[in-house]
């Protein structure tokens, strides 16, 4: 059992708390039983799995399955587990996995979210979770957004991170134009648009453009959209949280598809 915080593996995993180290090591953290279950359910390859003795006793089948999918498995003390986790009260298991397993392309059909400069990991994780629940075919995020595999993004996605096709684009404008050329309608969300979001025919293959939490969608992206829509707000209300806005549009699209 690993009990020393000075162990080389422990030090390596602790470094993954930082974005810079996750990029350098090309690894990311999976914290908690639920995320590990979801990773195993989709056969996502693991590098390392660490758990406490109590967790191993409580989850023998999941431990066995995780061990079969990883390169290294270790029983660790509660002190070590607390040190390698980013959460305040980790439930007993932390794993690492390769970042390189992520996709670089998404389907050019169905319903796709395209997110510009999203900074809050909770928002991004919530949009991944909602997009998966609403049956979206994928989610693009611009390269200047929070990391897709940030620990907080994974937790906020409630495991749907492993089930929704997601990808990072370093040129979101080019990605949008490629989608248009493939026949997708591109719909930008703007507070001063004349159309409301339920006036769009979402039964067509569509890309939904959503912008930064503070600045909104850039003028360049808004200008190339085929449609611009707004979400009506009561007087005095400046804006909605971007994840809430995404949920409203995604479920209107689902409603139209169900009722067609």
Short mmCIF file of C-alpha atoms in Angstrom, two decimals:
data_model
loop_
_atom_site.label_atom_id
_atom_site.label_comp_id
_atom_site.label_asym_id
_atom_site.label_seq_id
_atom_site.Cartn_x
_atom_site.Cartn_y
_atom_site.Cartn_z
CA UNK A 1 0.00 0.00 0.00
CA UNK A 2 1.30 3.45 -0.90
CA UNK A 3 1.43 5.63 2.19
CA UNK A 4 4.09 8.24 1.37
CA UNK A 5 3.23 11.59 -0.17
CA UNK A 6 6.80 11.62 -1.50
CA UNK A 7 6.21 8.56 -3.68
CA UNK A 8 6.98 9.33 -7.33
CA UNK A 9 3.56 8.18 -8.56
CA UNK A 10 1.80 10.28 -5.94
CA UNK A 11 3.82 13.33 -6.96
CA UNK A 12 3.08 12.72 -10.63
CA UNK A 13 -0.68 12.46 -10.09
CA UNK A 14 -0.76 15.52 -7.82
CA UNK A 15 0.79 17.54 -10.64
CA UNK A 16 -2.25 16.76 -12.78
CA UNK A 17 -4.22 19.26 -10.70
CA UNK A 18 -2.71 21.92 -12.98
CA UNK A 19 -3.71 22.52 -16.59
CA UNK A 20 -0.08 22.90 -17.62
CA UNK A 21 0.86 19.48 -16.23
CA UNK A 22 -2.16 17.75 -17.76
CA UNK A 23 -1.02 19.04 -21.13
CA UNK A 24 2.61 18.15 -20.46
CA UNK A 25 1.87 14.60 -19.29
CA UNK A 26 -1.05 14.17 -21.72
CA UNK A 27 -3.08 12.73 -18.86
CA UNK A 28 -6.19 13.80 -16.98
CA UNK A 29 -7.83 12.87 -13.67
CA UNK A 30 -10.93 10.77 -13.07
CA UNK A 31 -12.20 11.23 -9.53
CA UNK A 32 -14.87 9.19 -7.86
CA UNK A 33 -16.80 5.99 -8.33
CA UNK A 34 -19.33 7.31 -10.83
CA UNK A 35 -16.78 8.66 -13.31
CA UNK A 36 -14.78 5.44 -13.07
CA UNK A 37 -17.94 3.41 -13.73
CA UNK A 38 -18.73 5.52 -16.80
CA UNK A 39 -15.16 5.21 -18.12
CA UNK A 40 -15.30 1.42 -17.78
CA UNK A 41 -18.77 1.27 -19.33
CA UNK A 42 -17.45 2.76 -22.59
CA UNK A 43 -14.11 0.90 -22.46
CA UNK A 44 -12.09 4.08 -22.01
CA UNK A 45 -8.44 3.05 -21.48
CA UNK A 46 -6.96 3.99 -18.11
CA UNK A 47 -3.37 4.60 -17.08
CA UNK A 48 -3.45 4.35 -13.29
CA UNK A 49 -6.11 3.56 -10.70
CA UNK A 50 -5.61 4.31 -6.99
CA UNK A 51 -8.08 3.48 -4.25
CA UNK A 52 -8.25 3.14 -0.50
CA UNK A 53 -8.64 -0.31 1.14
CA UNK A 54 -12.18 0.57 2.23
CA UNK A 55 -13.17 1.51 -1.32
CA UNK A 56 -11.70 -1.71 -2.70
CA UNK A 57 -13.74 -3.77 -0.24
CA UNK A 58 -16.92 -1.84 -1.08
CA UNK A 59 -16.48 -2.07 -4.88
CA UNK A 60 -14.76 -5.38 -5.67
CA UNK A 61 -16.25 -5.79 -9.17
CA UNK A 62 -15.47 -2.25 -10.28
CA UNK A 63 -11.94 -2.54 -8.88
CA UNK A 64 -11.39 -5.76 -10.81
CA UNK A 65 -12.72 -4.23 -14.01
CA UNK A 66 -10.66 -1.04 -13.59
CA UNK A 67 -7.52 -3.09 -12.95
CA UNK A 68 -8.09 -4.97 -16.19
CA UNK A 69 -8.22 -1.67 -18.10
CA UNK A 70 -5.24 0.15 -16.57
CA UNK A 71 -1.47 -0.08 -16.73
CA UNK A 72 -1.00 0.25 -12.98
CA UNK A 73 -3.27 -0.22 -9.96
CA UNK A 74 -2.38 0.76 -6.40
CA UNK A 75 -3.98 0.57 -2.98
CA UNK A 76 -3.24 3.84 -1.18
CA UNK A 77 -3.78 5.30 2.26
CA UNK A 78 -6.57 7.80 2.90
CA UNK A 79 -3.94 10.53 3.28
CA UNK A 80 -2.50 9.76 -0.16
CA UNK A 81 -5.95 9.57 -1.74
CA UNK A 82 -6.84 12.97 -0.28
CA UNK A 83 -3.61 14.40 -1.66
CA UNK A 84 -4.04 13.20 -5.24
CA UNK A 85 -7.73 14.19 -5.49
CA UNK A 86 -8.89 17.73 -6.24
CA UNK A 87 -12.15 17.33 -4.33
CA UNK A 88 -12.49 18.12 -0.62
CA UNK A 89 -14.03 14.77 0.30
CA UNK A 90 -13.02 12.20 -2.34
CA UNK A 91 -15.02 8.99 -2.17
CA UNK A 92 -12.02 6.66 -2.27
CA UNK A 93 -10.83 6.26 -5.86
CA UNK A 94 -8.83 8.35 -8.35
CA UNK A 95 -7.72 7.27 -11.82
CA UNK A 96 -5.73 8.81 -14.65
CA UNK A 97 -6.29 8.41 -18.39
CA UNK A 98 -4.74 9.62 -21.64
CA UNK A 99 -5.90 12.90 -23.12
CA UNK A 100 -5.09 11.67 -26.63
CA UNK A 101 -8.23 9.53 -26.73
CA UNK A 102 -10.36 12.60 -27.41
CA UNK A 103 -11.90 13.16 -30.85
CA UNK A 104 -10.79 15.74 -33.42
CA UNK A 105 -13.91 15.62 -35.62
CA UNK A 106 -17.64 15.53 -34.94
CA UNK A 107 -20.67 14.44 -36.96
CA UNK A 108 -21.87 17.05 -39.47
CA UNK A 109 -25.48 16.15 -38.80
CA UNK A 110 -28.06 16.22 -36.04
CA UNK A 111 -27.76 18.90 -33.37
CA UNK A 112 -24.34 20.25 -32.40
CA UNK A 113 -23.30 22.85 -29.84
CA UNK A 114 -20.41 25.18 -30.71
CA UNK A 115 -19.07 27.07 -27.70
CA UNK A 116 -16.83 30.13 -27.85
CA UNK A 117 -14.41 31.01 -25.01
CA UNK A 118 -16.32 29.26 -22.22
CA UNK A 119 -14.42 29.88 -18.99
CA UNK A 120 -16.44 28.24 -16.23
CA UNK A 121 -15.84 24.46 -15.97
CA UNK A 122 -19.19 24.00 -14.27
CA UNK A 123 -20.95 25.59 -17.24
CA UNK A 124 -19.08 23.45 -19.75
CA UNK A 125 -19.71 20.24 -17.82
CA UNK A 126 -23.40 21.10 -17.44
CA UNK A 127 -23.73 21.75 -21.18
CA UNK A 128 -22.09 18.41 -21.95
CA UNK A 129 -24.54 16.69 -19.59
CA UNK A 130 -27.54 18.52 -21.05
CA UNK A 131 -26.49 17.98 -24.66
CA UNK A 132 -26.18 14.25 -24.02
CA UNK A 133 -29.58 14.17 -22.30
CA UNK A 134 -31.23 16.05 -25.17
CA UNK A 135 -29.79 13.71 -27.79
CA UNK A 136 -27.31 16.12 -29.37
CA UNK A 137 -24.77 14.57 -31.72
CA UNK A 138 -21.77 16.51 -30.44
CA UNK A 139 -20.18 19.58 -28.91
CA UNK A 140 -17.35 21.79 -30.18
CA UNK A 141 -15.42 24.07 -27.85
CA UNK A 142 -12.96 26.77 -28.90
CA UNK A 143 -9.30 26.33 -28.01
CA UNK A 144 -9.34 29.34 -25.67
CA UNK A 145 -12.04 27.78 -23.48
CA UNK A 146 -11.53 25.89 -20.23
CA UNK A 147 -10.01 22.44 -20.78
CA UNK A 148 -12.54 19.79 -21.80
CA UNK A 149 -10.84 17.37 -19.41
CA UNK A 150 -10.60 19.68 -16.43
CA UNK A 151 -11.59 17.71 -13.30
CA UNK A 152 -14.47 20.13 -12.64
CA UNK A 153 -15.77 19.72 -16.19
CA UNK A 154 -15.81 15.94 -15.84
CA UNK A 155 -17.61 16.10 -12.49
CA UNK A 156 -20.19 18.62 -13.74
CA UNK A 157 -20.90 16.39 -16.75
CA UNK A 158 -22.01 13.61 -14.35
CA UNK A 159 -20.26 11.03 -16.50
CA UNK A 160 -21.80 12.14 -19.81
CA UNK A 161 -18.34 13.39 -20.83
CA UNK A 162 -17.67 9.79 -21.88
CA UNK A 163 -20.88 9.48 -23.90
CA UNK A 164 -21.14 12.74 -25.85
CA UNK A 165 -18.84 13.31 -28.81
CA UNK A 166 -16.77 16.41 -27.98
CA UNK A 167 -13.81 18.10 -29.64
CA UNK A 168 -11.64 21.21 -29.41
CA UNK A 169 -11.21 23.49 -32.40
CA UNK A 170 -8.44 26.08 -32.66
CA UNK A 171 -10.40 27.90 -35.39
CA UNK A 172 -14.07 27.92 -34.45
CA UNK A 173 -15.00 30.15 -37.39
CA UNK A 174 -13.53 27.64 -39.86
CA UNK A 175 -15.34 24.80 -38.08
CA UNK A 176 -18.63 26.68 -38.35
CA UNK A 177 -18.09 27.33 -42.05
CA UNK A 178 -17.25 23.67 -42.64
CA UNK A 179 -20.54 22.72 -40.98
CA UNK A 180 -22.43 25.15 -43.20
CA UNK A 181 -20.80 23.70 -46.30
CA UNK A 182 -21.96 20.26 -45.16
CA UNK A 183 -25.55 21.50 -45.07
CA UNK A 184 -26.02 22.38 -41.40
CA UNK A 185 -27.90 25.54 -40.46
CA UNK A 186 -25.92 27.66 -38.00
CA UNK A 187 -27.90 29.52 -35.36
CA UNK A 188 -26.32 32.24 -33.21
CA UNK A 189 -27.74 33.29 -29.85
CA UNK A 190 -27.87 37.10 -29.49
CA UNK A 191 -29.81 39.28 -27.04
CA UNK A 192 -30.97 41.71 -29.75
CA UNK A 193 -32.07 39.15 -32.37
CA UNK A 194 -35.57 39.49 -33.79
CA UNK A 195 -36.40 35.77 -33.84
CA UNK A 196 -37.08 33.87 -30.65
CA UNK A 197 -35.44 30.46 -30.34
CA UNK A 198 -38.68 28.54 -30.81
CA UNK A 199 -39.30 30.15 -34.24
CA UNK A 200 -36.43 28.21 -35.81
CA UNK A 201 -36.99 24.85 -37.51
CA UNK A 202 -34.70 22.68 -35.39
CA UNK A 203 -35.64 19.55 -37.31
CA UNK A 204 -32.89 20.47 -39.78
CA UNK A 205 -29.26 19.53 -39.00
CA UNK A 206 -28.24 22.47 -36.83
CA UNK A 207 -25.29 24.02 -35.03
CA UNK A 208 -26.04 26.24 -32.02
CA UNK A 209 -23.49 29.00 -31.37
CA UNK A 210 -23.11 30.13 -27.75
CA UNK A 211 -20.59 32.66 -26.47
CA UNK A 212 -18.51 33.59 -23.47
CA UNK A 213 -20.24 34.00 -20.09
CA UNK A 214 -19.45 37.73 -19.91
CA UNK A 215 -18.83 38.94 -23.45
CA UNK A 216 -21.28 36.72 -25.30
CA UNK A 217 -20.76 35.63 -28.88
CA UNK A 218 -18.16 37.47 -30.96
CA UNK A 219 -19.35 39.63 -33.85
CA UNK A 220 -17.36 37.56 -36.37
CA UNK A 221 -19.19 34.36 -35.49
CA UNK A 222 -22.58 36.01 -35.17
CA UNK A 223 -22.17 37.53 -38.65
CA UNK A 224 -21.71 34.21 -40.44
CA UNK A 225 -24.69 32.50 -38.78
CA UNK A 226 -27.68 31.59 -40.94
CA UNK A 227 -30.09 32.58 -38.16
CA UNK A 228 -29.86 34.73 -35.05
CA UNK A 229 -32.18 34.03 -32.13
CA UNK A 230 -32.90 35.41 -28.70
CA UNK A 231 -34.32 34.03 -25.48
CA UNK A 232 -37.00 36.46 -24.22
CA UNK A 233 -36.26 37.93 -20.81
CA UNK A 234 -38.38 39.92 -18.39
CA UNK A 235 -37.56 43.65 -18.04
CA UNK A 236 -34.53 44.25 -15.86
CA UNK A 237 -33.02 40.79 -16.48
CA UNK A 238 -29.81 41.25 -18.45
CA UNK A 239 -29.02 37.67 -19.46
CA UNK A 240 -29.27 33.98 -18.68
CA UNK A 241 -26.52 31.63 -17.61
CA UNK A 242 -25.03 30.11 -20.79
CA UNK A 243 -25.76 26.55 -19.65
CA UNK A 244 -29.41 27.43 -19.05
CA UNK A 245 -29.61 29.05 -22.48
CA UNK A 246 -28.16 25.92 -24.06
CA UNK A 247 -30.69 23.74 -22.22
CA UNK A 248 -33.68 25.77 -23.41
CA UNK A 249 -32.63 25.56 -27.06
CA UNK A 250 -31.61 21.90 -26.93
CA UNK A 251 -34.95 20.88 -25.47
CA UNK A 252 -36.93 23.01 -27.91
CA UNK A 253 -35.09 21.17 -30.66
CA UNK A 254 -35.93 17.84 -29.02
CA UNK A 255 -39.59 18.88 -28.65
CA UNK A 256 -39.82 19.70 -32.36
CA UNK A 257 -38.26 16.40 -33.33
CA UNK A 258 -40.63 14.42 -31.10
CA UNK A 259 -43.70 16.30 -32.34
CA UNK A 260 -42.91 16.24 -36.06
#
